[in-house]
Tab-separated table of C-alpha atoms in Angstrom:
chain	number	residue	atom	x	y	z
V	27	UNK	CA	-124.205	34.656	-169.745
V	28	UNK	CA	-120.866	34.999	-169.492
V	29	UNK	CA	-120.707	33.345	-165.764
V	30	UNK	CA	-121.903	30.498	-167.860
V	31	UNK	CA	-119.374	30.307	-170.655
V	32	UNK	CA	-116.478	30.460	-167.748
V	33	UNK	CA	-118.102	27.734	-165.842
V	34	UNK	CA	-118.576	25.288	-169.186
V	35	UNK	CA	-114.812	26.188	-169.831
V	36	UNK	CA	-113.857	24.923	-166.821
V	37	UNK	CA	-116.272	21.952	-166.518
V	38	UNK	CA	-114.964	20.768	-169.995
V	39	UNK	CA	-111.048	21.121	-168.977
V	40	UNK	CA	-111.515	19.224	-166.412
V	41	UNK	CA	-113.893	16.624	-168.054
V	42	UNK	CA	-111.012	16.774	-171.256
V	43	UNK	CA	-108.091	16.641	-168.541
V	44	UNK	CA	-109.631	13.296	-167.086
V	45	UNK	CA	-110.337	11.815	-170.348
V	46	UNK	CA	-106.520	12.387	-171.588
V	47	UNK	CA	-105.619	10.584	-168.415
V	48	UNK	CA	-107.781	7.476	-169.041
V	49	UNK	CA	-106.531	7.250	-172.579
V	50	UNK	CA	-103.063	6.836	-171.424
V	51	UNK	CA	-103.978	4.846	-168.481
V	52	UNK	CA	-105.614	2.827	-171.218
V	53	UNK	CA	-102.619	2.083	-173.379
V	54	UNK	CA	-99.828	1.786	-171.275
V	55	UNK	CA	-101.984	-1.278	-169.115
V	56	UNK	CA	-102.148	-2.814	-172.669
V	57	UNK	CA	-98.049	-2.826	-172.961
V	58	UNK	CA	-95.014	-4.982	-171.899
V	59	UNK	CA	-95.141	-2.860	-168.448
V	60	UNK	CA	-94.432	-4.705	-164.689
V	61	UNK	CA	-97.048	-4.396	-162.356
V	62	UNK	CA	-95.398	-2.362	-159.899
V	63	UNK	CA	-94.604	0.784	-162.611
V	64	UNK	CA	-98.272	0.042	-163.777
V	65	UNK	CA	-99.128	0.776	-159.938
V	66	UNK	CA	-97.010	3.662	-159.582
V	67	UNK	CA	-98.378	5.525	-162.786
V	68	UNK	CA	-101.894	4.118	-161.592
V	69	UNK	CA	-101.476	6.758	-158.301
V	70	UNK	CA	-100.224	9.431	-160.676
V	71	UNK	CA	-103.282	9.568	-162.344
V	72	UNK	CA	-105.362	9.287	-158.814
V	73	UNK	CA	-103.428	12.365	-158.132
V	74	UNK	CA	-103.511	14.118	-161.334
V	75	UNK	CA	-107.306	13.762	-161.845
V	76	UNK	CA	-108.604	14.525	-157.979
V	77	UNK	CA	-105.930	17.319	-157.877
V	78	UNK	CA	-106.877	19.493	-161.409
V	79	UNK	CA	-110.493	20.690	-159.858
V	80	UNK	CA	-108.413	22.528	-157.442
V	81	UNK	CA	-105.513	23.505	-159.216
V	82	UNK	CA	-107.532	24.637	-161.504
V	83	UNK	CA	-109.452	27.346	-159.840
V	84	UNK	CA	-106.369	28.514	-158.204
V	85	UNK	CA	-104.797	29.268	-161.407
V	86	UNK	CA	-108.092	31.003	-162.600
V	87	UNK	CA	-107.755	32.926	-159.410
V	88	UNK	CA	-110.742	34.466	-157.224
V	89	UNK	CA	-110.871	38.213	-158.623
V	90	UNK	CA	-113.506	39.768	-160.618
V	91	UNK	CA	-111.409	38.378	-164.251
V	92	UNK	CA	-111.249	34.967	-163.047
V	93	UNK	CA	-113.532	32.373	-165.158
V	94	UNK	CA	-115.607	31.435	-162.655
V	95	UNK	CA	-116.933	34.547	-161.705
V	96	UNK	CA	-117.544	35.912	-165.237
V	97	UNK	CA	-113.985	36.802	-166.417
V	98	UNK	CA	-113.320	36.561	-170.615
V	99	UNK	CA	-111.314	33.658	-171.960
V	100	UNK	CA	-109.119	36.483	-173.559
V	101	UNK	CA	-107.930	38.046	-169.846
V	102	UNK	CA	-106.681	35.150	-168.687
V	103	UNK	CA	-102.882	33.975	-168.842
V	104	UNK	CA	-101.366	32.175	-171.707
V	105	UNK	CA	-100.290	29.668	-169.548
V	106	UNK	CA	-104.007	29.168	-168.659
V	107	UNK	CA	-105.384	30.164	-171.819
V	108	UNK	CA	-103.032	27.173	-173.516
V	109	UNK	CA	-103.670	24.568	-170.695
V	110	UNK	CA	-107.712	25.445	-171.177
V	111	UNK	CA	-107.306	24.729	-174.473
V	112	UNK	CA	-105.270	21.115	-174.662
V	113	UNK	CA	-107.541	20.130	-171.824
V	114	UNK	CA	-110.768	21.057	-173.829
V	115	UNK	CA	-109.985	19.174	-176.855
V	116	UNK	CA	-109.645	15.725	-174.547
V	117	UNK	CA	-113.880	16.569	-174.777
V	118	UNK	CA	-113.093	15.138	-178.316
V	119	UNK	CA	-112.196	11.636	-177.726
V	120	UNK	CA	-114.949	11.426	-175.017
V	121	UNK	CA	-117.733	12.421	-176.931
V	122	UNK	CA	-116.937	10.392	-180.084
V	123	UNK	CA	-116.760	7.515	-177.337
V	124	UNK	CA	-120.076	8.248	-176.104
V	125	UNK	CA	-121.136	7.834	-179.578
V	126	UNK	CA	-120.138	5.223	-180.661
V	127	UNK	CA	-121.157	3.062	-177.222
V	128	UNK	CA	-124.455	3.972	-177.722
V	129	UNK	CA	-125.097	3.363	-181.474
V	130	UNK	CA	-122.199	0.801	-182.217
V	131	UNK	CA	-120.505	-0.638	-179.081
V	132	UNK	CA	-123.598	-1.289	-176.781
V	133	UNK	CA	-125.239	-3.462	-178.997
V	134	UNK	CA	-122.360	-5.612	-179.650
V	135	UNK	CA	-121.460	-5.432	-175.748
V	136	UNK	CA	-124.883	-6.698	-175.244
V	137	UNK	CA	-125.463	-9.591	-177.710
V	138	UNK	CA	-126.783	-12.908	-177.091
V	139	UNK	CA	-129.012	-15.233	-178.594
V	140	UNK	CA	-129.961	-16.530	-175.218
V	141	UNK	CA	-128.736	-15.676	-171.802
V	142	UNK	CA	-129.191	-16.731	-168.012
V	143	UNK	CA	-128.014	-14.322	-165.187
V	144	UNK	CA	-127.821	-16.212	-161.746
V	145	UNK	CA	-126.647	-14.219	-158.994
V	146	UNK	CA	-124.755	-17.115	-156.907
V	147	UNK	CA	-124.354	-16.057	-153.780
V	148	UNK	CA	-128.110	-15.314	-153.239
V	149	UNK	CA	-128.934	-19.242	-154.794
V	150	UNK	CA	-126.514	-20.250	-151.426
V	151	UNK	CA	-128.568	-22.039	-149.668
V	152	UNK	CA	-126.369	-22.009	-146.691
V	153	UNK	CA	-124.288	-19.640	-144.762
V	154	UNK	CA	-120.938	-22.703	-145.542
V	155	UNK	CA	-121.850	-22.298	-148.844
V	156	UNK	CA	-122.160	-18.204	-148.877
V	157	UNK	CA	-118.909	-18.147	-146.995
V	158	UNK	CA	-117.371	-20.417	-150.052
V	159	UNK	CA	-118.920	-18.397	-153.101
V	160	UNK	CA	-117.723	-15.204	-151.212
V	161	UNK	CA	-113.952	-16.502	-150.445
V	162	UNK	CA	-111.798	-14.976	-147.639
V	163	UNK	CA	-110.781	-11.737	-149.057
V	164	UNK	CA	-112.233	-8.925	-148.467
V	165	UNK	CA	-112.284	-5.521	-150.657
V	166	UNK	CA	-113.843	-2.353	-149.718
V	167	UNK	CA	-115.960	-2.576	-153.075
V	168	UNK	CA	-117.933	-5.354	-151.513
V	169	UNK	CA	-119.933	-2.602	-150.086
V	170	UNK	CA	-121.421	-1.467	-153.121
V	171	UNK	CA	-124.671	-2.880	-152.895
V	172	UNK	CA	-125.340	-3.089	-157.099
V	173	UNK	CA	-121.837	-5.359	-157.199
V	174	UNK	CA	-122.196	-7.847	-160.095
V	175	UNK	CA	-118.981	-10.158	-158.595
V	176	UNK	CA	-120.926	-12.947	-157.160
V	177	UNK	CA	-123.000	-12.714	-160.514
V	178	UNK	CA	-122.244	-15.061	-163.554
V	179	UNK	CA	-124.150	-14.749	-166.599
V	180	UNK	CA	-124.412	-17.608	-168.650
V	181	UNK	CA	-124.989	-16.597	-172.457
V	182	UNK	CA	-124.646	-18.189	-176.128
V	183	UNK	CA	-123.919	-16.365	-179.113
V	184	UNK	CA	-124.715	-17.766	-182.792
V	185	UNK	CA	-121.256	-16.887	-184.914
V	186	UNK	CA	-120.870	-17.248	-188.831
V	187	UNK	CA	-117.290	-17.430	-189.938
V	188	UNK	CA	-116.418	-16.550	-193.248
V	189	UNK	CA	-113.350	-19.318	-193.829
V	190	UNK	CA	-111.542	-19.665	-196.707
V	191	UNK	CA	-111.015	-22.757	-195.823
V	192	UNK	CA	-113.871	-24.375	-195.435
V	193	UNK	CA	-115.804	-27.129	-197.019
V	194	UNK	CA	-119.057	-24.762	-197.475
V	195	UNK	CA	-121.278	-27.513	-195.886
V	196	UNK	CA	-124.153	-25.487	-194.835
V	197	UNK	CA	-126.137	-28.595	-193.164
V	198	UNK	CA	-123.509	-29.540	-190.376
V	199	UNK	CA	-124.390	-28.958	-186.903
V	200	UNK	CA	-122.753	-26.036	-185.182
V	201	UNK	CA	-119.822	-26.045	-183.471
V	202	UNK	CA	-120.363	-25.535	-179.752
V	203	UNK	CA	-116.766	-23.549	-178.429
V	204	UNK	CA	-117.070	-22.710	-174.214
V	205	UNK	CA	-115.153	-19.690	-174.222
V	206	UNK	CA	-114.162	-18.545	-170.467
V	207	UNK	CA	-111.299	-16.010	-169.460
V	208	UNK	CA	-109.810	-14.146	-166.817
V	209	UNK	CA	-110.484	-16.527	-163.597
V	210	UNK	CA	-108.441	-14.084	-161.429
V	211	UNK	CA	-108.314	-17.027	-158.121
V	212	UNK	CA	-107.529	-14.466	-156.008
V	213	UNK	CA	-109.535	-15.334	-152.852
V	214	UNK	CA	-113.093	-13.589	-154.076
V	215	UNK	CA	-114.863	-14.569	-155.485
V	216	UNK	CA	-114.093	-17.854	-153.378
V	217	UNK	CA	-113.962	-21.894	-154.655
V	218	UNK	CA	-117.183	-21.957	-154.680
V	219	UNK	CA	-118.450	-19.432	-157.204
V	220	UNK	CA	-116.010	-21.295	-159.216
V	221	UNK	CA	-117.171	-24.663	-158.330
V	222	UNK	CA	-120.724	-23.129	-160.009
V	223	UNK	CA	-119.119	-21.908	-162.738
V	224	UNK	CA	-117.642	-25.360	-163.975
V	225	UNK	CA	-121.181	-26.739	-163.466
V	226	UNK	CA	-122.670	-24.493	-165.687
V	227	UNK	CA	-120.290	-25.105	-168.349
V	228	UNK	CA	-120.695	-28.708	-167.746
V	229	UNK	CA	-124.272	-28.105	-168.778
V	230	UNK	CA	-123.596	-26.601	-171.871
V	231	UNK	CA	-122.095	-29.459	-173.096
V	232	UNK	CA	-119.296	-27.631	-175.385
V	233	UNK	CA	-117.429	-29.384	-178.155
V	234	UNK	CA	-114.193	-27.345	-177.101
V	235	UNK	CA	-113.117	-25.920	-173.846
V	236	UNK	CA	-111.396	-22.856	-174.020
V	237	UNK	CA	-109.810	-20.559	-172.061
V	238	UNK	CA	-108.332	-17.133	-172.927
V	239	UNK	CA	-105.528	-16.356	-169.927
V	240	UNK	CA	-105.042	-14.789	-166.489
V	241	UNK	CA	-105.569	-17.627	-164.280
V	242	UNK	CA	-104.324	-16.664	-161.077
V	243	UNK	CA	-103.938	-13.897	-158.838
V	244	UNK	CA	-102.419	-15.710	-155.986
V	245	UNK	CA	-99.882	-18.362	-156.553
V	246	UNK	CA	-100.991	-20.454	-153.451
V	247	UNK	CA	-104.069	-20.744	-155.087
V	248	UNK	CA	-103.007	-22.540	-157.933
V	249	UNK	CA	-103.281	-26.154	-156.856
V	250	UNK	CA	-107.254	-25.292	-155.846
V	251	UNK	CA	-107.568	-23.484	-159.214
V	252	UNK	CA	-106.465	-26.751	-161.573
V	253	UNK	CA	-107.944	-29.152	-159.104
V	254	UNK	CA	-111.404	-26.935	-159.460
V	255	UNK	CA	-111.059	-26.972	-163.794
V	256	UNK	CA	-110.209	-30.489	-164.086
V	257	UNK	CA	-113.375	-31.698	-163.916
V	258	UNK	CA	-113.987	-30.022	-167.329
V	259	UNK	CA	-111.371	-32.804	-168.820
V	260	UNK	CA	-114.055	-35.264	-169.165
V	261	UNK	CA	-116.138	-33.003	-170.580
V	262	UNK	CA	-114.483	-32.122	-173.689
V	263	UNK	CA	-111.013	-31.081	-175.356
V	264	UNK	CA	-109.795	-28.086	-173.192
V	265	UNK	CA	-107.150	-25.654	-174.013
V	266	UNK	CA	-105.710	-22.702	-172.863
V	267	UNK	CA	-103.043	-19.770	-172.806
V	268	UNK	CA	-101.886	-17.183	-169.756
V	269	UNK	CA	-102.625	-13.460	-169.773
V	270	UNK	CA	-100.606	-10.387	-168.100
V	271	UNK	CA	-101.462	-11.067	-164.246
V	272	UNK	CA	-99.734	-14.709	-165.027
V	273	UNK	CA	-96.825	-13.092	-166.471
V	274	UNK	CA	-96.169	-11.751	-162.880
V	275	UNK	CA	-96.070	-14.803	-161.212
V	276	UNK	CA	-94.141	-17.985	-161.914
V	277	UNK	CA	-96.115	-18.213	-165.336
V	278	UNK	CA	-93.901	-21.436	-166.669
V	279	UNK	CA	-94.711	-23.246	-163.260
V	280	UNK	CA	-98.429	-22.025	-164.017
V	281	UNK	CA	-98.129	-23.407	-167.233
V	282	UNK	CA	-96.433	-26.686	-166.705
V	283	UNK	CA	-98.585	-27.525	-163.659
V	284	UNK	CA	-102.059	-26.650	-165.628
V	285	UNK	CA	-100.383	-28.477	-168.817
V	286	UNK	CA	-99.828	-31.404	-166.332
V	287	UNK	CA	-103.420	-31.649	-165.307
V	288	UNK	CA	-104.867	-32.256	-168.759
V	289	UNK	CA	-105.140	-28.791	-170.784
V	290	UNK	CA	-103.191	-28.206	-173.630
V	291	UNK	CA	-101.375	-25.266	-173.797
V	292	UNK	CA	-100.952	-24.095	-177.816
V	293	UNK	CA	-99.260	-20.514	-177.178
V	294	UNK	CA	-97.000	-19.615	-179.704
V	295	UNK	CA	-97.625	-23.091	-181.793
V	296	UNK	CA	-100.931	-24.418	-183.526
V	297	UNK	CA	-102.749	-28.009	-182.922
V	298	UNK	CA	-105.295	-29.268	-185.171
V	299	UNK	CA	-108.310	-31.515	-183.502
V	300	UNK	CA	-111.334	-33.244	-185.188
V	301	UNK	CA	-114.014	-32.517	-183.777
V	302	UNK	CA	-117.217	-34.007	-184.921
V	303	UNK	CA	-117.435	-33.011	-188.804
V	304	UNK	CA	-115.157	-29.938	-188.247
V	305	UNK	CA	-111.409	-29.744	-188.498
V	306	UNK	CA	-110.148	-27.358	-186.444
V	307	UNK	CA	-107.026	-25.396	-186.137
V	308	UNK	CA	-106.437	-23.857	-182.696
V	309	UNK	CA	-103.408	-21.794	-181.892
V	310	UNK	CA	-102.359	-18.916	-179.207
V	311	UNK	CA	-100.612	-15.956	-178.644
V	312	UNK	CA	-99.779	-14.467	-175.483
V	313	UNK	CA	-97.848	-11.144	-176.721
V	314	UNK	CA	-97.173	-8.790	-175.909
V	315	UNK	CA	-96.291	-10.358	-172.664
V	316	UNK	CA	-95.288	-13.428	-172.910
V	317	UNK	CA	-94.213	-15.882	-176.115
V	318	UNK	CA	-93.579	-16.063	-179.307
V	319	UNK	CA	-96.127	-14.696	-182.009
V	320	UNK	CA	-98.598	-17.593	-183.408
V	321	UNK	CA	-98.254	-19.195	-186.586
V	322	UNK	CA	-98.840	-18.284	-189.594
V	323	UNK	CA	-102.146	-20.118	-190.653
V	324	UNK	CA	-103.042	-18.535	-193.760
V	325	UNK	CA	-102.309	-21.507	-196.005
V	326	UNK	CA	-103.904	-24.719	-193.385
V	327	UNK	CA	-106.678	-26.699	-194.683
V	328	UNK	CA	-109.031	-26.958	-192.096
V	329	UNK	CA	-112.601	-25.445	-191.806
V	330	UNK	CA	-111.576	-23.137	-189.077
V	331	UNK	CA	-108.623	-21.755	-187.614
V	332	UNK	CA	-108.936	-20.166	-183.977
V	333	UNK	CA	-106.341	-18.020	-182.338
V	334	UNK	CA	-106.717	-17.687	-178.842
V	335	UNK	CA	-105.368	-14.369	-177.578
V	336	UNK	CA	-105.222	-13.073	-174.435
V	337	UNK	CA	-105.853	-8.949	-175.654
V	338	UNK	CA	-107.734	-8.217	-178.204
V	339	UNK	CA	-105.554	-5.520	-179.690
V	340	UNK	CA	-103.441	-8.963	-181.777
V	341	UNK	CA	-106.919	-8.540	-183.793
V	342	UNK	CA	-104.650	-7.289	-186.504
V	343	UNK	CA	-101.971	-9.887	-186.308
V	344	UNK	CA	-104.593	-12.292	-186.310
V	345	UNK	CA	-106.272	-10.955	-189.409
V	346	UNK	CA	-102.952	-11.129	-191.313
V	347	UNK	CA	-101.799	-14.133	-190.021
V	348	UNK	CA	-105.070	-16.009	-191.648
V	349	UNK	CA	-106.791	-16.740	-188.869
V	350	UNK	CA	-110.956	-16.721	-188.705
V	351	UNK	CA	-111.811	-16.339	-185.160
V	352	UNK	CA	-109.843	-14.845	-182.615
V	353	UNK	CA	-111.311	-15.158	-178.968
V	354	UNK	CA	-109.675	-12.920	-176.353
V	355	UNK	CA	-110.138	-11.526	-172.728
V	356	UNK	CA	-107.843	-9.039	-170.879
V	357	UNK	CA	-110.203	-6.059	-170.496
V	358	UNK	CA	-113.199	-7.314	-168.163
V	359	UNK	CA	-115.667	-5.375	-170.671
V	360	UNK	CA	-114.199	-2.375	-168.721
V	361	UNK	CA	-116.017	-3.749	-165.503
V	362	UNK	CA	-118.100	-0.790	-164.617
V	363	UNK	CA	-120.375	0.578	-167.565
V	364	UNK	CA	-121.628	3.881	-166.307
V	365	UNK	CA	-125.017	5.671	-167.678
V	366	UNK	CA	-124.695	7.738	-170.642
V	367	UNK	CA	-120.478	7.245	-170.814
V	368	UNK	CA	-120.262	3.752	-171.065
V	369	UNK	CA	-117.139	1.739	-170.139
V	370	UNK	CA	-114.097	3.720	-169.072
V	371	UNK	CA	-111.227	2.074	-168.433
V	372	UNK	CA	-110.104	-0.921	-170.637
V	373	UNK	CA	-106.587	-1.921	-171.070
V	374	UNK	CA	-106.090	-2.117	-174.827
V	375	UNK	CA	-103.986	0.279	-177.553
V	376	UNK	CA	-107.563	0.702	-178.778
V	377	UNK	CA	-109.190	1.716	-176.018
V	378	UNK	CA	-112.629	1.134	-174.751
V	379	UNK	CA	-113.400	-0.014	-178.940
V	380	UNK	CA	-113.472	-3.977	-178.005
V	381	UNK	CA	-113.954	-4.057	-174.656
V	382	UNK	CA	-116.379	-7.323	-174.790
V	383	UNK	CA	-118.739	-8.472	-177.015
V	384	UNK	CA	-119.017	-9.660	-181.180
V	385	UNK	CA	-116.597	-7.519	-183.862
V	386	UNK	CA	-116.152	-8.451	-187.871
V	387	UNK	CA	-112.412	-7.594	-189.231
V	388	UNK	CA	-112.938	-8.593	-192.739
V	389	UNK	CA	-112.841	-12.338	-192.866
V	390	UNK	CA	-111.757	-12.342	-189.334
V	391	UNK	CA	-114.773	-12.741	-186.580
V	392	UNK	CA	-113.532	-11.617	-182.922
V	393	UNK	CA	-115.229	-12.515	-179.720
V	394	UNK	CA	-113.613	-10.771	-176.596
V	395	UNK	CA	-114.875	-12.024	-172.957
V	396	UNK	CA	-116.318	-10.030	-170.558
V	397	UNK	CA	-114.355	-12.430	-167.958
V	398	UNK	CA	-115.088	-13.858	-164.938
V	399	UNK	CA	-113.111	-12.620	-161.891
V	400	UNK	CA	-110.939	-9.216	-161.466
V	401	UNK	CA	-107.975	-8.631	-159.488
V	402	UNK	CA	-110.177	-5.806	-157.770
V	403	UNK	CA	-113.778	-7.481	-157.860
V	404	UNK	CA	-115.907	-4.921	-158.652
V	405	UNK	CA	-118.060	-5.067	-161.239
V	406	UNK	CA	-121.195	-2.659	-162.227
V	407	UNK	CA	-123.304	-3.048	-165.306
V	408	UNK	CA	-120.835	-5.767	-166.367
V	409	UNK	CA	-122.217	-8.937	-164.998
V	410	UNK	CA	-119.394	-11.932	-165.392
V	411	UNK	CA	-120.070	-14.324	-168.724
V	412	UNK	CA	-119.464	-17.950	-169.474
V	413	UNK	CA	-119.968	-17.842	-173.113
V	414	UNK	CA	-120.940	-20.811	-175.769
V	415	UNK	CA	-120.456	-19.490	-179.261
V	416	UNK	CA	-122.483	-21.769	-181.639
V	417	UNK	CA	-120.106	-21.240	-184.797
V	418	UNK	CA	-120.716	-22.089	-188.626
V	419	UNK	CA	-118.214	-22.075	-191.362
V	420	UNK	CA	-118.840	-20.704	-194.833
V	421	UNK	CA	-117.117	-19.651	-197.434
């Protein structure tokens, strides 16, 4: 029995130790933080969490006291005895996660009223056109044959917004927002998966076009990007922000040339638009990155007011700022959901709490993307979405 208490100790410190890891690794991606520190810290915790297993039985030692081979919690060292027990208590965190994914978090991650999955590079009918949704680069996790990057699930989601604002018409149509984020041109996917992409949201026929930041990955890609989305122009209004991985690049050259090509940028300032029998505020905030904070909205007339965000952690600002919707990317729905944990890692103060999916803030309804493409495209259990929410106003 007591072999098996020493080997749950140590199982749980190092399950704890990893978990305090990701949580920092969680909130210091969702800060004002260059990519290269990010990267640096990044290899720290590579280090940190493959090195503890081992570091860990050394300090526990191989004689007859040592945990694993039966020893009492009460003969080892302080020094082990106190890093046993701040490791441990990371088990905290990870289990309330756990929790709450599976009664609270999946479901939201999950909803839909109606959703299509296509897996575009197996609809190639061609080896040219395989070659073009696959793209030139190439990334060890293209290997992994369960990879959901060539993948694009097409979904809509039916959203009630509590405005203040609003007229209370019941009997109006919906309004039809295309809400898309985190492109990532980075070479793969390639133009092609893209070139689907912008089909299918020609096919849904949105009201509003709108995209939630981090365009590019690769600045020589930027003409193919904006040549790919400008078909979308004729298809309705389209507007947009940048994210983080823009903020690295030339993001005012990003931002000008985009702007030039037909999308309207609203970061840091508010436009309204009449859309059909709705009158619609639409504003953005790129913070903490890059920008000034949006507007304060509390006090507009119109039956909805939409802040476009790239993170989801401005829920807050958002909420006190008087907006009703708030639609944001940034964290990829984690991009690999494992069995029983969930998602993992998710760049946001708040953690893995709104990594994608439907959340209610008081008056303030938030819908946070999934994405399309990743810097490192792997994705597992968290297929890419192109998202329609159907949205009604009431009061």
């Amino acid at each position: 029995m007591q072999h098996l208490i020493g080997w749950f100790l140590l199982i749980a410190s190092i399950a704890g130790h990893t978990e305090w890891w990701v949580v920092i690794v969680n909130r210091s991606h969702a800060l004002r933080i260059r990519s290269t520190s990010l990267r640096k810290f990044r290899t720290l915790h590579d280090l940190a969490v493959l090195s503890y297993p081992v570091i860990l039985l050394w300090l526990t030692g191989i004689g007859p006291k040592s945990l694993w081979r039966g020893g009492r919690f009460s003969e080892q060292s302080s020094f082990l005895q106190c890093l046993l027990i701040v490791t441990i208590t990371g088990c905290i965190p990870l289990i309330l996660g756990m929790v709450r994914w599976h009664w609270i978090r999946h479901p939201q991650f999950k909803h839909s009223n109606s959703t299509t999955r296509h897996d575009v590079l197996g609809q190639a009918s061609t080896e040219e056109e395989r070659t073009a949704v696959r793209g030139p680069r190439r990334h060890l996790s293209q290997l992994w044959p369960w990879n959901e990057i060539f993948h694009l699930e097409v979904n809509t989601k039916a959203v009630r917004v509590n405005s203040s604002a609003g007229n209370g018409n019941t009997t109006r149509a919906p309004l039809r927002l295309a809400h898309i984020s985190d492109l990532h041109f980075i070479g793969c996917p390639g133009l092609g998966y893209y070139q689907f992409l912008v089909s299918q949201l020609t096919e849904l026929q949105p009201d509003v076009i709108l995209f939630t930041g981090d365009l590019i990955d690769e600045m020589e890609l930027l003409p193919e990007a904006i040549d790919i989305l400008r078909p979308l122009l004729s298809v309705a209004p389209c507007y947009f922000i940048l994210g983080n991985h823009d903020w690295k690049y030339e993001h005012e050259q990003i931002r000008s040339q985009f702007a030039a090509s037909g999308w309207r940028c609203v970061t840091g300032r508010s436009e309204i638009l009449r859309v059909g029998e709705y009158q619609i505020l639409l504003a953005g905030s790129e913070q903490p990155w890059i920008g000034p904070a949006p507007p304060v909205v509390r006090d507009a007339g119109c039956d909805l007011r939409v802040l476009l965000s790239h993170s989801p952690d401005q829920h807050l600002l958002a909420k006190r700022f008087g907006y009703d919707l708030m639609l944001s990317g940034h964290t990829h729905g984690g991009q690999v959901v494992l069995p029983l944990f969930g998602p993992i890692y998710s760049p946001s103060l708040f953690g893995v709490s709104y990594v994608s999916g439907l959340f209610h803030q008081g008056r303030l309804t938030m819908h946070v993307s999934r994405g399309v493409g990743a810097k490192d495209p792997m994705r597992w259990r968290c297929c890419p979405e192109l998202t329609c929410l159907e949205v009604t106003c009431g009061n």
